[in-house]
Coordinates of C-alpha atoms in Angstrom, one line a residue:
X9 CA 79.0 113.2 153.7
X10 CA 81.9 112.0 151.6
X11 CA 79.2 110.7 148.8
X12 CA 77.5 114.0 148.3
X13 CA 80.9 115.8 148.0
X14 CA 81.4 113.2 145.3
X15 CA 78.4 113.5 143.5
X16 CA 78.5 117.3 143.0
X17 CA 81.9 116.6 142.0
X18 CA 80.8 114.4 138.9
X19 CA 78.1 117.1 137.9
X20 CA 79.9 119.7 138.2
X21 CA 82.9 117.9 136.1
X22 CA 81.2 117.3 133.3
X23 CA 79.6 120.9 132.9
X24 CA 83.3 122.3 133.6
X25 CA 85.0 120.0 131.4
X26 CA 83.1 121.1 128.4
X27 CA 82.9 124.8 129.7
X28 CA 86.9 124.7 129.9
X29 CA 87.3 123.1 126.7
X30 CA 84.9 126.1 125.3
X31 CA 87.7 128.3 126.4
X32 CA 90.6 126.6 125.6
X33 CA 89.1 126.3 121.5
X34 CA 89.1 130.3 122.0
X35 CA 92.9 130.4 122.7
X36 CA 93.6 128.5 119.7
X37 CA 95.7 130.1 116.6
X38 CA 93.9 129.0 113.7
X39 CA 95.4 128.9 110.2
X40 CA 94.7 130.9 107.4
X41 CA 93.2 129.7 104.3
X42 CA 97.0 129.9 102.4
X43 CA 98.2 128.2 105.2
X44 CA 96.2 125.5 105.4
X45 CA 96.3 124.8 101.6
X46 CA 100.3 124.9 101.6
X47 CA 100.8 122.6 104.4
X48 CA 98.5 120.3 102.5
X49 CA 100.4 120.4 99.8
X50 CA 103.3 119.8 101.6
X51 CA 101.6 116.4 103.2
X52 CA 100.8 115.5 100.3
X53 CA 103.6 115.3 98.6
X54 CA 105.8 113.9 101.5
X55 CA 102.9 110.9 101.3
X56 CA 103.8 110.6 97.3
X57 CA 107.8 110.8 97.8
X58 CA 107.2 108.2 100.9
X59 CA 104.6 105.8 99.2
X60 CA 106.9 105.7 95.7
X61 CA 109.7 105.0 98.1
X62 CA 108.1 102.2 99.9
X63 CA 106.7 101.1 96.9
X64 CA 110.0 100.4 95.3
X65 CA 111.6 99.1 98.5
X66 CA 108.5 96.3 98.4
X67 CA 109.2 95.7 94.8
X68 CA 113.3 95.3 95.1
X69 CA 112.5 93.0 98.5
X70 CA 109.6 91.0 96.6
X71 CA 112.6 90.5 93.2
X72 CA 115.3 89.6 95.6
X73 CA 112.6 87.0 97.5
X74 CA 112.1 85.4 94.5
X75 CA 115.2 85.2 93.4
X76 CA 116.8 83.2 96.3
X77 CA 113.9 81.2 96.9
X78 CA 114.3 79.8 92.6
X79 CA 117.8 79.1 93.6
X80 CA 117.1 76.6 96.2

C-alpha cells in the first residue's frame, strides 16, 4: 500500500513541480527594457572599477615580491 502511495507521489511531483514553477514565472516583475540596460551599465562598470583595482593591487604585490626576494 505504502509503495503505490509513493509512486503516484513521484508522478504527480514531477508534473506539479513544473506546473508550480509555470505559475510562479507568472508572478514575476520583469524589468523594462531601460531597466535592464542601466543596471548593465551599472555591472559593468563596477567589473571595470574592480578589475583596474585588482589589477593594480596584483601589480604593486608582484613589484614588492620581487623586490624582497633581489634583496636576499
Amino acid at each position: 500500500m505504502a509503495e503505490q502511495n509513493t509512486a503516484k507521489k513521484k508522478k504527480g511531483g514531477l508534473i506539479r513541480y513544473f506546473k508550480d514553477c509555470r505559475a510562479e514565472l507568472k508572478k514575476v516583475t520583469w524589468p523594462t527594457k531601460d531597466q535592464l540596460i542601466h543596471n548593465t551599465g551599472v555591472i559593468i562598470t563596477f567589473i571595470i572599477i574592480v578589475t583596474v583595482i585588482l589589477s593594480l593591487l596584483d601589480f604593486g604585490f608582484a613589484r614588492l615580491f620581487q623586490f624582497l626576494t633581489n634583496l636576499l
